[in-house]
Amino acid sequence: MKLPQRVKLVDVGPRDGLQNERGIVPTAAKIELIDRLADAGLPAVEATSFVSPKWVPQMADNAQVMAGIRRRPGTVYPVLVPNLKGLEAALAAGVEEVAVFAAATESFSRRNVNCSIAESLDRFTPVCEAALAAGIRVRGYMSVVLGCPFEGKVEPGAVADVAERLYQMGCYELSLGDTIGSGTPGETQRLIETVARRIPIDKLGGHFHDTYGQALANILASLESGMATFDSSVAGLGGCPFAPGATGNVAAEDLVYMLHGLGIETGIDLDRLLDAADFICAVLQRPTASRAGRALRARACKQAA
């Protein structure tokens, strides 16, 4: 089994994770979480989103967050932008990378952004053009690539069609998201095989929710298929407000533990990552969703006793 020697992780906890919290998380806590993740060696930390606070009040402090973080050399801090207005605000905050997003099914697209897939792509065309003209890199996200809460299973060809459009717009990387966490390893490999016929595998990443307990298995299947970039979320934070029943993203601690066990380099200090998870769980007043995190902390307590 040939696996990549090194994997890049993008922690989406500060944005994709915290946006699902009902209570407003203090700005200072968001800043400290981002700094802790960067200090742990994460090469990319999705910091916030420049969306209307009417729709995502948790991200209303986006400019303050970007102004408050310590920008560590070697770490990028992408932000989500839904339109040109969001891009303009992001540029004013000094971002270096933005992300746009599209869905693989019409039903999810209408629930998420209130328009068809084609309309959403038309909206993002000028966003990508303006970002690239300003020297800003653009990452693309795709939702419900393996299953949709409204339409069920999704055909890989449909995913490839949308992914190709995003790639042609100038997205340097495309994150394929199993938003409801229903995909299996076999389905994951078939999807990657289909999309990789149109887009180079090194331009693709995986974003797996753990609703059905398949996230790590799907990532291993992705590694076997040649994928070497994955999104994860510290302490397993997250979900999706537009996907009923979806749980959090794969916990960063679980993923790093597995990757290091496979001999794959990440550049991440697992102990510091665990500290970051402890911090945000204390802020949110709930335990981590990371099984590896709980086990490692329990083992440390026994050794100290």
PDB file of C-alpha atoms in Angstrom:
ATOM      1  CA  MET A   1       0.000   0.000   0.000  1.00  0.00           C
ATOM      2  CA  LYS A   2       1.703   3.185  -1.205  1.00  0.00           C
ATOM      3  CA  LEU A   3       0.762   6.273   0.773  1.00  0.00           C
ATOM      4  CA  PRO A   4       1.866   9.915   0.535  1.00  0.00           C
ATOM      5  CA  GLN A   5       4.997  10.722   2.534  1.00  0.00           C
ATOM      6  CA  ARG A   6       3.535  14.005   3.760  1.00  0.00           C
ATOM      7  CA  VAL A   7      -0.009  15.304   4.197  1.00  0.00           C
ATOM      8  CA  LYS A   8      -1.276  18.866   4.473  1.00  0.00           C
ATOM      9  CA  LEU A   9      -4.048  19.515   6.998  1.00  0.00           C
ATOM     10  CA  VAL A  10      -6.395  22.495   6.972  1.00  0.00           C
ATOM     11  CA  ASP A  11      -8.051  23.045  10.330  1.00  0.00           C
ATOM     12  CA  VAL A  12     -11.545  24.417   9.781  1.00  0.00           C
ATOM     13  CA  GLY A  13     -12.565  24.473  13.458  1.00  0.00           C
ATOM     14  CA  PRO A  14     -12.422  28.250  14.013  1.00  0.00           C
ATOM     15  CA  ARG A  15     -14.833  28.811  11.123  1.00  0.00           C
ATOM     16  CA  ASP A  16     -16.696  25.670  10.083  1.00  0.00           C
ATOM     17  CA  GLY A  17     -16.724  24.375  13.646  1.00  0.00           C
ATOM     18  CA  LEU A  18     -17.586  27.457  15.667  1.00  0.00           C
ATOM     19  CA  GLN A  19     -20.212  28.776  13.244  1.00  0.00           C
ATOM     20  CA  ASN A  20     -22.538  26.025  14.475  1.00  0.00           C
ATOM     21  CA  GLU A  21     -22.319  27.114  18.114  1.00  0.00           C
ATOM     22  CA  ARG A  22     -25.553  28.639  19.400  1.00  0.00           C
ATOM     23  CA  GLY A  23     -23.866  30.888  21.915  1.00  0.00           C
ATOM     24  CA  ILE A  24     -21.507  33.581  20.668  1.00  0.00           C
ATOM     25  CA  VAL A  25     -17.905  32.584  21.315  1.00  0.00           C
ATOM     26  CA  PRO A  26     -15.800  35.526  22.596  1.00  0.00           C
ATOM     27  CA  THR A  27     -13.548  37.077  19.980  1.00  0.00           C
ATOM     28  CA  ALA A  28     -10.524  36.709  22.257  1.00  0.00           C
ATOM     29  CA  ALA A  29     -11.165  32.956  22.497  1.00  0.00           C
ATOM     30  CA  LYS A  30     -11.370  32.624  18.708  1.00  0.00           C
ATOM     31  CA  ILE A  31      -8.082  34.480  18.332  1.00  0.00           C
ATOM     32  CA  GLU A  32      -6.366  32.330  20.939  1.00  0.00           C
ATOM     33  CA  LEU A  33      -7.657  29.133  19.338  1.00  0.00           C
ATOM     34  CA  ILE A  34      -6.310  30.172  15.945  1.00  0.00           C
ATOM     35  CA  ASP A  35      -2.940  31.113  17.449  1.00  0.00           C
ATOM     36  CA  ARG A  36      -2.743  27.805  19.323  1.00  0.00           C
ATOM     37  CA  LEU A  37      -3.473  25.843  16.153  1.00  0.00           C
ATOM     38  CA  ALA A  38      -0.816  27.761  14.240  1.00  0.00           C
ATOM     39  CA  ASP A  39       1.685  27.188  17.059  1.00  0.00           C
ATOM     40  CA  ALA A  40       0.909  23.461  16.854  1.00  0.00           C
ATOM     41  CA  GLY A  41       2.202  23.541  13.287  1.00  0.00           C
ATOM     42  CA  LEU A  42      -1.006  23.612  11.242  1.00  0.00           C
ATOM     43  CA  PRO A  43      -0.046  24.872   7.773  1.00  0.00           C
ATOM     44  CA  ALA A  44      -3.544  26.290   7.222  1.00  0.00           C
ATOM     45  CA  VAL A  45      -6.162  27.481   9.709  1.00  0.00           C
ATOM     46  CA  GLU A  46      -9.507  28.638   8.335  1.00  0.00           C
ATOM     47  CA  ALA A  47      -9.958  31.709  10.487  1.00  0.00           C
ATOM     48  CA  THR A  48     -13.441  33.096   9.825  1.00  0.00           C
ATOM     49  CA  SER A  49     -15.949  33.978   7.123  1.00  0.00           C
ATOM     50  CA  PHE A  50     -16.996  37.308   5.679  1.00  0.00           C
ATOM     51  CA  VAL A  51     -20.701  36.613   5.414  1.00  0.00           C
ATOM     52  CA  SER A  52     -23.651  38.676   6.542  1.00  0.00           C
ATOM     53  CA  PRO A  53     -24.013  38.571  10.352  1.00  0.00           C
ATOM     54  CA  LYS A  54     -27.740  38.240   9.702  1.00  0.00           C
ATOM     55  CA  TRP A  55     -27.126  34.699   8.434  1.00  0.00           C
ATOM     56  CA  VAL A  56     -24.100  33.711  10.531  1.00  0.00           C
ATOM     57  CA  PRO A  57     -23.970  35.937  13.644  1.00  0.00           C
ATOM     58  CA  GLN A  58     -21.087  33.869  15.053  1.00  0.00           C
ATOM     59  CA  MET A  59     -18.796  35.323  12.377  1.00  0.00           C
ATOM     60  CA  ALA A  60     -19.785  38.989  12.889  1.00  0.00           C
ATOM     61  CA  ASP A  61     -16.389  39.696  14.461  1.00  0.00           C
ATOM     62  CA  ASN A  62     -14.463  38.583  11.360  1.00  0.00           C
ATOM     63  CA  ALA A  63     -12.424  41.786  10.973  1.00  0.00           C
ATOM     64  CA  GLN A  64     -11.517  41.837  14.683  1.00  0.00           C
ATOM     65  CA  VAL A  65     -10.391  38.209  14.511  1.00  0.00           C
ATOM     66  CA  MET A  66      -8.151  38.858  11.516  1.00  0.00           C
ATOM     67  CA  ALA A  67      -6.703  41.939  13.184  1.00  0.00           C
ATOM     68  CA  GLY A  68      -6.004  40.082  16.427  1.00  0.00           C
ATOM     69  CA  ILE A  69      -4.288  36.883  15.307  1.00  0.00           C
ATOM     70  CA  ARG A  70      -0.510  36.468  15.260  1.00  0.00           C
ATOM     71  CA  ARG A  71       0.283  35.559  11.680  1.00  0.00           C
ATOM     72  CA  ARG A  72       2.795  32.767  12.032  1.00  0.00           C
ATOM     73  CA  PRO A  73       5.234  32.271   9.150  1.00  0.00           C
ATOM     74  CA  GLY A  74       4.404  29.009   7.454  1.00  0.00           C
ATOM     75  CA  THR A  75       0.680  29.178   8.242  1.00  0.00           C
ATOM     76  CA  VAL A  76      -2.012  30.595   5.955  1.00  0.00           C
ATOM     77  CA  TYR A  77      -5.357  31.844   7.255  1.00  0.00           C
ATOM     78  CA  PRO A  78      -8.028  31.397   4.576  1.00  0.00           C
ATOM     79  CA  VAL A  79     -11.484  32.911   5.034  1.00  0.00           C
ATOM     80  CA  LEU A  80     -14.812  32.063   3.439  1.00  0.00           C
ATOM     81  CA  VAL A  81     -16.421  34.676   1.162  1.00  0.00           C
ATOM     82  CA  PRO A  82     -19.893  34.320  -0.398  1.00  0.00           C
ATOM     83  CA  ASN A  83     -19.840  37.279  -2.793  1.00  0.00           C
ATOM     84  CA  LEU A  84     -17.979  40.396  -3.930  1.00  0.00           C
ATOM     85  CA  LYS A  85     -19.034  42.346  -0.857  1.00  0.00           C
ATOM     86  CA  GLY A  86     -17.540  39.666   1.355  1.00  0.00           C
ATOM     87  CA  LEU A  87     -14.368  39.652  -0.718  1.00  0.00           C
ATOM     88  CA  GLU A  88     -13.996  43.417  -0.394  1.00  0.00           C
ATOM     89  CA  ALA A  89     -14.292  43.164   3.392  1.00  0.00           C
ATOM     90  CA  ALA A  90     -11.805  40.297   3.448  1.00  0.00           C
ATOM     91  CA  LEU A  91      -9.293  42.256   1.371  1.00  0.00           C
ATOM     92  CA  ALA A  92      -9.652  45.214   3.743  1.00  0.00           C
ATOM     93  CA  ALA A  93      -8.786  42.827   6.597  1.00  0.00           C
ATOM     94  CA  GLY A  94      -5.560  41.815   4.867  1.00  0.00           C
ATOM     95  CA  VAL A  95      -6.344  38.210   3.968  1.00  0.00           C
ATOM     96  CA  GLU A  96      -4.030  36.215   1.707  1.00  0.00           C
ATOM     97  CA  GLU A  97      -6.418  33.441   0.756  1.00  0.00           C
ATOM     98  CA  VAL A  98     -10.189  33.117   0.368  1.00  0.00           C
ATOM     99  CA  ALA A  99     -12.530  30.197  -0.179  1.00  0.00           C
ATOM    100  CA  VAL A 100     -15.703  29.900  -2.234  1.00  0.00           C
ATOM    101  CA  PHE A 101     -18.217  27.091  -2.057  1.00  0.00           C
ATOM    102  CA  ALA A 102     -20.717  25.201  -4.184  1.00  0.00           C
ATOM    103  CA  ALA A 103     -22.949  22.176  -3.780  1.00  0.00           C
ATOM    104  CA  ALA A 104     -23.135  18.956  -5.767  1.00  0.00           C
ATOM    105  CA  THR A 105     -26.963  18.819  -5.687  1.00  0.00           C
ATOM    106  CA  GLU A 106     -29.611  21.349  -6.608  1.00  0.00           C
ATOM    107  CA  SER A 107     -31.643  20.818  -3.443  1.00  0.00           C
ATOM    108  CA  PHE A 108     -28.707  21.468  -1.120  1.00  0.00           C
ATOM    109  CA  SER A 109     -27.615  24.481  -3.152  1.00  0.00           C
ATOM    110  CA  ARG A 110     -31.043  26.067  -2.803  1.00  0.00           C
ATOM    111  CA  ARG A 111     -31.173  25.349   0.938  1.00  0.00           C
ATOM    112  CA  ASN A 112     -27.633  26.626   1.517  1.00  0.00           C
ATOM    113  CA  VAL A 113     -27.326  29.678  -0.769  1.00  0.00           C
ATOM    114  CA  ASN A 114     -30.900  30.061  -2.042  1.00  0.00           C
ATOM    115  CA  CYS A 115     -30.046  29.574  -5.710  1.00  0.00           C
ATOM    116  CA  SER A 116     -29.282  26.860  -8.248  1.00  0.00           C
ATOM    117  CA  ILE A 117     -25.831  25.379  -8.764  1.00  0.00           C
ATOM    118  CA  ALA A 118     -25.429  27.278 -12.024  1.00  0.00           C
ATOM    119  CA  GLU A 119     -26.466  30.558 -10.390  1.00  0.00           C
ATOM    120  CA  SER A 120     -24.056  30.018  -7.512  1.00  0.00           C
ATOM    121  CA  LEU A 121     -21.177  29.403  -9.916  1.00  0.00           C
ATOM    122  CA  ASP A 122     -22.095  32.533 -11.854  1.00  0.00           C
ATOM    123  CA  ARG A 123     -21.936  34.489  -8.583  1.00  0.00           C
ATOM    124  CA  PHE A 124     -18.499  33.170  -7.781  1.00  0.00           C
ATOM    125  CA  THR A 125     -16.974  33.882 -11.192  1.00  0.00           C
ATOM    126  CA  PRO A 126     -16.434  37.631 -10.517  1.00  0.00           C
ATOM    127  CA  VAL A 127     -15.322  36.827  -6.945  1.00  0.00           C
ATOM    128  CA  CYS A 128     -12.569  34.549  -8.234  1.00  0.00           C
ATOM    129  CA  GLU A 129     -11.586  37.010 -10.941  1.00  0.00           C
ATOM    130  CA  ALA A 130     -11.301  39.888  -8.468  1.00  0.00           C
ATOM    131  CA  ALA A 131      -9.411  37.811  -5.901  1.00  0.00           C
ATOM    132  CA  LEU A 132      -6.902  36.520  -8.430  1.00  0.00           C
ATOM    133  CA  ALA A 133      -6.425  40.029  -9.832  1.00  0.00           C
ATOM    134  CA  ALA A 134      -5.559  41.169  -6.297  1.00  0.00           C
ATOM    135  CA  GLY A 135      -2.999  38.388  -5.913  1.00  0.00           C
ATOM    136  CA  ILE A 136      -5.200  36.378  -3.524  1.00  0.00           C
ATOM    137  CA  ARG A 137      -5.346  32.598  -3.793  1.00  0.00           C
ATOM    138  CA  VAL A 138      -8.780  30.974  -4.030  1.00  0.00           C
ATOM    139  CA  ARG A 139      -9.710  27.586  -2.604  1.00  0.00           C
ATOM    140  CA  GLY A 140     -12.942  25.864  -3.590  1.00  0.00           C
ATOM    141  CA  TYR A 141     -15.260  23.851  -1.363  1.00  0.00           C
ATOM    142  CA  MET A 142     -17.857  21.388  -2.552  1.00  0.00           C
ATOM    143  CA  SER A 143     -20.659  20.163  -0.305  1.00  0.00           C
ATOM    144  CA  VAL A 144     -22.598  16.862  -0.257  1.00  0.00           C
ATOM    145  CA  VAL A 145     -20.258  15.042  -2.645  1.00  0.00           C
ATOM    146  CA  LEU A 146     -21.104  11.567  -1.333  1.00  0.00           C
ATOM    147  CA  GLY A 147     -24.631  12.024  -0.053  1.00  0.00           C
ATOM    148  CA  CYS A 148     -27.285  14.717   0.211  1.00  0.00           C
ATOM    149  CA  PRO A 149     -29.877  14.994   3.014  1.00  0.00           C
ATOM    150  CA  PHE A 150     -32.534  15.831   0.413  1.00  0.00           C
ATOM    151  CA  GLU A 151     -31.549  13.787  -2.655  1.00  0.00           C
ATOM    152  CA  GLY A 152     -29.675  10.787  -1.240  1.00  0.00           C
ATOM    153  CA  LYS A 153     -26.651   9.339  -3.014  1.00  0.00           C
ATOM    154  CA  VAL A 154     -24.791  11.641  -5.388  1.00  0.00           C
ATOM    155  CA  GLU A 155     -23.346  10.561  -8.724  1.00  0.00           C
ATOM    156  CA  PRO A 156     -19.563  11.094  -8.975  1.00  0.00           C
ATOM    157  CA  GLY A 157     -19.992  12.580 -12.438  1.00  0.00           C
ATOM    158  CA  ALA A 158     -22.201  15.343 -11.053  1.00  0.00           C
ATOM    159  CA  VAL A 159     -19.504  16.202  -8.525  1.00  0.00           C
ATOM    160  CA  ALA A 160     -16.853  16.238 -11.249  1.00  0.00           C
ATOM    161  CA  ASP A 161     -18.939  18.653 -13.345  1.00  0.00           C
ATOM    162  CA  VAL A 162     -19.106  21.258 -10.570  1.00  0.00           C
ATOM    163  CA  ALA A 163     -15.513  20.677  -9.460  1.00  0.00           C
ATOM    164  CA  GLU A 164     -14.292  21.263 -12.998  1.00  0.00           C
ATOM    165  CA  ARG A 165     -16.122  24.595 -13.157  1.00  0.00           C
ATOM    166  CA  LEU A 166     -14.536  25.739  -9.895  1.00  0.00           C
ATOM    167  CA  TYR A 167     -11.111  24.637 -11.095  1.00  0.00           C
ATOM    168  CA  GLN A 168     -11.565  26.524 -14.362  1.00  0.00           C
ATOM    169  CA  MET A 169     -12.447  29.653 -12.363  1.00  0.00           C
ATOM    170  CA  GLY A 170      -8.981  29.569 -10.858  1.00  0.00           C
ATOM    171  CA  CYS A 171      -9.361  27.637  -7.598  1.00  0.00           C
ATOM    172  CA  TYR A 172      -5.895  26.276  -6.834  1.00  0.00           C
ATOM    173  CA  GLU A 173      -7.366  23.472  -4.705  1.00  0.00           C
ATOM    174  CA  LEU A 174     -10.772  21.835  -4.348  1.00  0.00           C
ATOM    175  CA  SER A 175     -11.986  20.340  -1.074  1.00  0.00           C
ATOM    176  CA  LEU A 176     -14.532  17.570  -1.639  1.00  0.00           C
ATOM    177  CA  GLY A 177     -16.920  17.534   1.305  1.00  0.00           C
ATOM    178  CA  ASP A 178     -18.911  14.594   2.647  1.00  0.00           C
ATOM    179  CA  THR A 179     -21.160  17.022   4.483  1.00  0.00           C
ATOM    180  CA  ILE A 180     -23.510  14.480   6.048  1.00  0.00           C
ATOM    181  CA  GLY A 181     -20.786  11.901   6.666  1.00  0.00           C
ATOM    182  CA  SER A 182     -22.624   9.062   4.897  1.00  0.00           C
ATOM    183  CA  GLY A 183     -19.926   8.054   2.438  1.00  0.00           C
ATOM    184  CA  THR A 184     -18.008   4.780   2.639  1.00  0.00           C
ATOM    185  CA  PRO A 185     -14.416   3.981   1.587  1.00  0.00           C
ATOM    186  CA  GLY A 186     -15.451   2.340  -1.671  1.00  0.00           C
ATOM    187  CA  GLU A 187     -17.666   5.273  -2.614  1.00  0.00           C
ATOM    188  CA  THR A 188     -14.890   7.672  -1.667  1.00  0.00           C
ATOM    189  CA  GLN A 189     -12.381   5.983  -3.958  1.00  0.00           C
ATOM    190  CA  ARG A 190     -14.838   5.893  -6.861  1.00  0.00           C
ATOM    191  CA  LEU A 191     -15.497   9.603  -6.401  1.00  0.00           C
ATOM    192  CA  ILE A 192     -11.808  10.501  -6.338  1.00  0.00           C
ATOM    193  CA  GLU A 193     -11.131   8.341  -9.382  1.00  0.00           C
ATOM    194  CA  THR A 194     -13.896  10.115 -11.314  1.00  0.00           C
ATOM    195  CA  VAL A 195     -12.954  13.664 -10.344  1.00  0.00           C
ATOM    196  CA  ALA A 196      -9.223  13.022 -10.841  1.00  0.00           C
ATOM    197  CA  ARG A 197      -9.856  12.253 -14.501  1.00  0.00           C
ATOM    198  CA  ARG A 198     -10.557  15.962 -14.955  1.00  0.00           C
ATOM    199  CA  ILE A 199      -8.555  17.631 -12.179  1.00  0.00           C
ATOM    200  CA  PRO A 200      -5.039  16.626 -11.020  1.00  0.00           C
ATOM    201  CA  ILE A 201      -5.127  14.631  -7.787  1.00  0.00           C
ATOM    202  CA  ASP A 202      -2.689  17.046  -6.146  1.00  0.00           C
ATOM    203  CA  LYS A 203      -5.310  19.780  -6.569  1.00  0.00           C
ATOM    204  CA  LEU A 204      -7.924  17.809  -4.614  1.00  0.00           C
ATOM    205  CA  GLY A 205      -8.553  17.601  -0.878  1.00  0.00           C
ATOM    206  CA  GLY A 206     -10.983  15.725   1.346  1.00  0.00           C
ATOM    207  CA  HIS A 207     -13.419  17.060   3.939  1.00  0.00           C
ATOM    208  CA  PHE A 208     -15.085  14.275   5.908  1.00  0.00           C
ATOM    209  CA  HIS A 209     -17.722  14.527   8.614  1.00  0.00           C
ATOM    210  CA  ASP A 210     -17.925  11.622  11.054  1.00  0.00           C
ATOM    211  CA  THR A 211     -21.696  11.183  11.337  1.00  0.00           C
ATOM    212  CA  TYR A 212     -21.563   7.457  10.450  1.00  0.00           C
ATOM    213  CA  GLY A 213     -18.117   6.853  11.955  1.00  0.00           C
ATOM    214  CA  GLN A 214     -16.567   6.600   8.489  1.00  0.00           C
ATOM    215  CA  ALA A 215     -14.320   9.677   8.414  1.00  0.00           C
ATOM    216  CA  LEU A 216     -10.957   8.043   9.197  1.00  0.00           C
ATOM    217  CA  ALA A 217     -11.751   5.045   6.985  1.00  0.00           C
ATOM    218  CA  ASN A 218     -12.624   7.393   4.132  1.00  0.00           C
ATOM    219  CA  ILE A 219      -9.414   9.355   4.656  1.00  0.00           C
ATOM    220  CA  LEU A 220      -7.364   6.153   4.539  1.00  0.00           C
ATOM    221  CA  ALA A 221      -9.146   5.233   1.317  1.00  0.00           C
ATOM    222  CA  SER A 222      -8.348   8.710  -0.015  1.00  0.00           C
ATOM    223  CA  LEU A 223      -4.685   8.324   0.917  1.00  0.00           C
ATOM    224  CA  GLU A 224      -4.599   5.039  -0.989  1.00  0.00           C
ATOM    225  CA  SER A 225      -6.028   6.928  -3.972  1.00  0.00           C
ATOM    226  CA  GLY A 226      -3.216   9.493  -3.847  1.00  0.00           C
ATOM    227  CA  MET A 227      -4.937  12.366  -2.036  1.00  0.00           C
ATOM    228  CA  ALA A 228      -2.653  14.256   0.338  1.00  0.00           C
ATOM    229  CA  THR A 229      -4.702  17.235   1.616  1.00  0.00           C
ATOM    230  CA  PHE A 230      -7.468  16.997   4.206  1.00  0.00           C
ATOM    231  CA  ASP A 231      -9.644  19.313   6.241  1.00  0.00           C
ATOM    232  CA  SER A 232     -10.044  18.547   9.928  1.00  0.00           C
ATOM    233  CA  SER A 233     -11.489  20.286  12.947  1.00  0.00           C
ATOM    234  CA  VAL A 234      -9.881  20.632  16.359  1.00  0.00           C
ATOM    235  CA  ALA A 235     -11.848  18.632  18.960  1.00  0.00           C
ATOM    236  CA  GLY A 236     -14.198  17.470  16.181  1.00  0.00           C
ATOM    237  CA  LEU A 237     -16.101  20.756  16.196  1.00  0.00           C
ATOM    238  CA  GLY A 238     -18.725  21.376  13.574  1.00  0.00           C
ATOM    239  CA  GLY A 239     -21.783  20.141  11.783  1.00  0.00           C
ATOM    240  CA  CYS A 240     -23.849  21.897   9.153  1.00  0.00           C
ATOM    241  CA  PRO A 241     -26.910  24.098   9.770  1.00  0.00           C
ATOM    242  CA  PHE A 242     -28.291  23.149   6.356  1.00  0.00           C
ATOM    243  CA  ALA A 243     -27.755  19.390   6.691  1.00  0.00           C
ATOM    244  CA  PRO A 244     -30.054  17.951   9.380  1.00  0.00           C
ATOM    245  CA  GLY A 245     -28.290  15.385  11.563  1.00  0.00           C
ATOM    246  CA  ALA A 246     -24.758  16.064  10.335  1.00  0.00           C
ATOM    247  CA  THR A 247     -22.164  15.866  13.088  1.00  0.00           C
ATOM    248  CA  GLY A 248     -18.729  17.458  13.273  1.00  0.00           C
ATOM    249  CA  ASN A 249     -15.750  17.178  11.000  1.00  0.00           C
ATOM    250  CA  VAL A 250     -13.140  14.520  11.626  1.00  0.00           C
ATOM    251  CA  ALA A 251     -11.257  15.517  14.772  1.00  0.00           C
ATOM    252  CA  ALA A 252      -7.811  16.874  13.976  1.00  0.00           C
ATOM    253  CA  GLU A 253      -6.316  14.945  16.902  1.00  0.00           C
ATOM    254  CA  ASP A 254      -7.705  11.622  15.640  1.00  0.00           C
ATOM    255  CA  LEU A 255      -6.431  12.293  12.133  1.00  0.00           C
ATOM    256  CA  VAL A 256      -2.933  13.363  13.219  1.00  0.00           C
ATOM    257  CA  TYR A 257      -2.686  10.327  15.511  1.00  0.00           C
ATOM    258  CA  MET A 258      -3.569   8.036  12.596  1.00  0.00           C
ATOM    259  CA  LEU A 259      -1.266   9.749  10.103  1.00  0.00           C
ATOM    260  CA  HIS A 260       1.708   9.676  12.456  1.00  0.00           C
ATOM    261  CA  GLY A 261       0.986   6.008  13.136  1.00  0.00           C
ATOM    262  CA  LEU A 262       1.210   5.384   9.395  1.00  0.00           C
ATOM    263  CA  GLY A 263       4.584   7.128   9.283  1.00  0.00           C
ATOM    264  CA  ILE A 264       3.173  10.092   7.340  1.00  0.00           C
ATOM    265  CA  GLU A 265       4.650  13.507   8.076  1.00  0.00           C
ATOM    266  CA  THR A 266       2.341  16.408   8.951  1.00  0.00           C
ATOM    267  CA  GLY A 267       4.611  18.931  10.668  1.00  0.00           C
ATOM    268  CA  ILE A 268       2.086  19.058  13.528  1.00  0.00           C
ATOM    269  CA  ASP A 269       2.924  18.750  17.215  1.00  0.00           C
ATOM    270  CA  LEU A 270       0.203  16.446  18.579  1.00  0.00           C
ATOM    271  CA  ASP A 271       0.701  17.557  22.183  1.00  0.00           C
ATOM    272  CA  ARG A 272       0.171  21.201  21.242  1.00  0.00           C
ATOM    273  CA  LEU A 273      -2.829  20.232  19.166  1.00  0.00           C
ATOM    274  CA  LEU A 274      -4.307  18.468  22.202  1.00  0.00           C
ATOM    275  CA  ASP A 275      -3.709  21.630  24.231  1.00  0.00           C
ATOM    276  CA  ALA A 276      -5.628  23.656  21.651  1.00  0.00           C
ATOM    277  CA  ALA A 277      -8.501  21.170  21.854  1.00  0.00           C
ATOM    278  CA  ASP A 278      -8.488  21.350  25.666  1.00  0.00           C
ATOM    279  CA  PHE A 279      -8.631  25.135  25.444  1.00  0.00           C
ATOM    280  CA  ILE A 280     -11.638  25.394  23.137  1.00  0.00           C
ATOM    281  CA  CYS A 281     -13.501  22.607  24.960  1.00  0.00           C
ATOM    282  CA  ALA A 282     -13.051  24.540  28.218  1.00  0.00           C
ATOM    283  CA  VAL A 283     -14.421  27.666  26.518  1.00  0.00           C
ATOM    284  CA  LEU A 284     -17.433  25.765  25.163  1.00  0.00           C
ATOM    285  CA  GLN A 285     -17.798  23.786  28.414  1.00  0.00           C
ATOM    286  CA  ARG A 286     -18.053  20.364  26.815  1.00  0.00           C
ATOM    287  CA  PRO A 287     -15.785  17.376  26.187  1.00  0.00           C
ATOM    288  CA  THR A 288     -13.843  16.826  23.013  1.00  0.00           C
ATOM    289  CA  ALA A 289     -15.304  14.637  20.273  1.00  0.00           C
ATOM    290  CA  SER A 290     -11.837  13.207  19.639  1.00  0.00           C
ATOM    291  CA  ARG A 291     -11.512   9.605  20.750  1.00  0.00           C
ATOM    292  CA  ALA A 292      -7.720   9.730  20.456  1.00  0.00           C
ATOM    293  CA  GLY A 293      -7.694  12.940  22.450  1.00  0.00           C
ATOM    294  CA  ARG A 294      -9.692  11.434  25.299  1.00  0.00           C
ATOM    295  CA  ALA A 295      -7.553   8.291  25.342  1.00  0.00           C
ATOM    296  CA  LEU A 296      -4.251  10.168  25.289  1.00  0.00           C
ATOM    297  CA  ARG A 297      -5.342  12.475  28.102  1.00  0.00           C
ATOM    298  CA  ALA A 298      -6.564   9.518  30.180  1.00  0.00           C
ATOM    299  CA  ARG A 299      -3.250   7.722  29.649  1.00  0.00           C
ATOM    300  CA  ALA A 300      -1.326  10.831  30.674  1.00  0.00           C
ATOM    301  CA  CYS A 301      -3.376  11.101  33.875  1.00  0.00           C
ATOM    302  CA  LYS A 302      -2.655   7.443  34.760  1.00  0.00           C
ATOM    303  CA  GLN A 303       1.066   7.918  34.180  1.00  0.00           C
ATOM    304  CA  ALA A 304       1.086  11.027  36.364  1.00  0.00           C
ATOM    305  CA  ALA A 305      -0.771   9.288  39.213  1.00  0.00           C
TER     306      ALA A 305
END
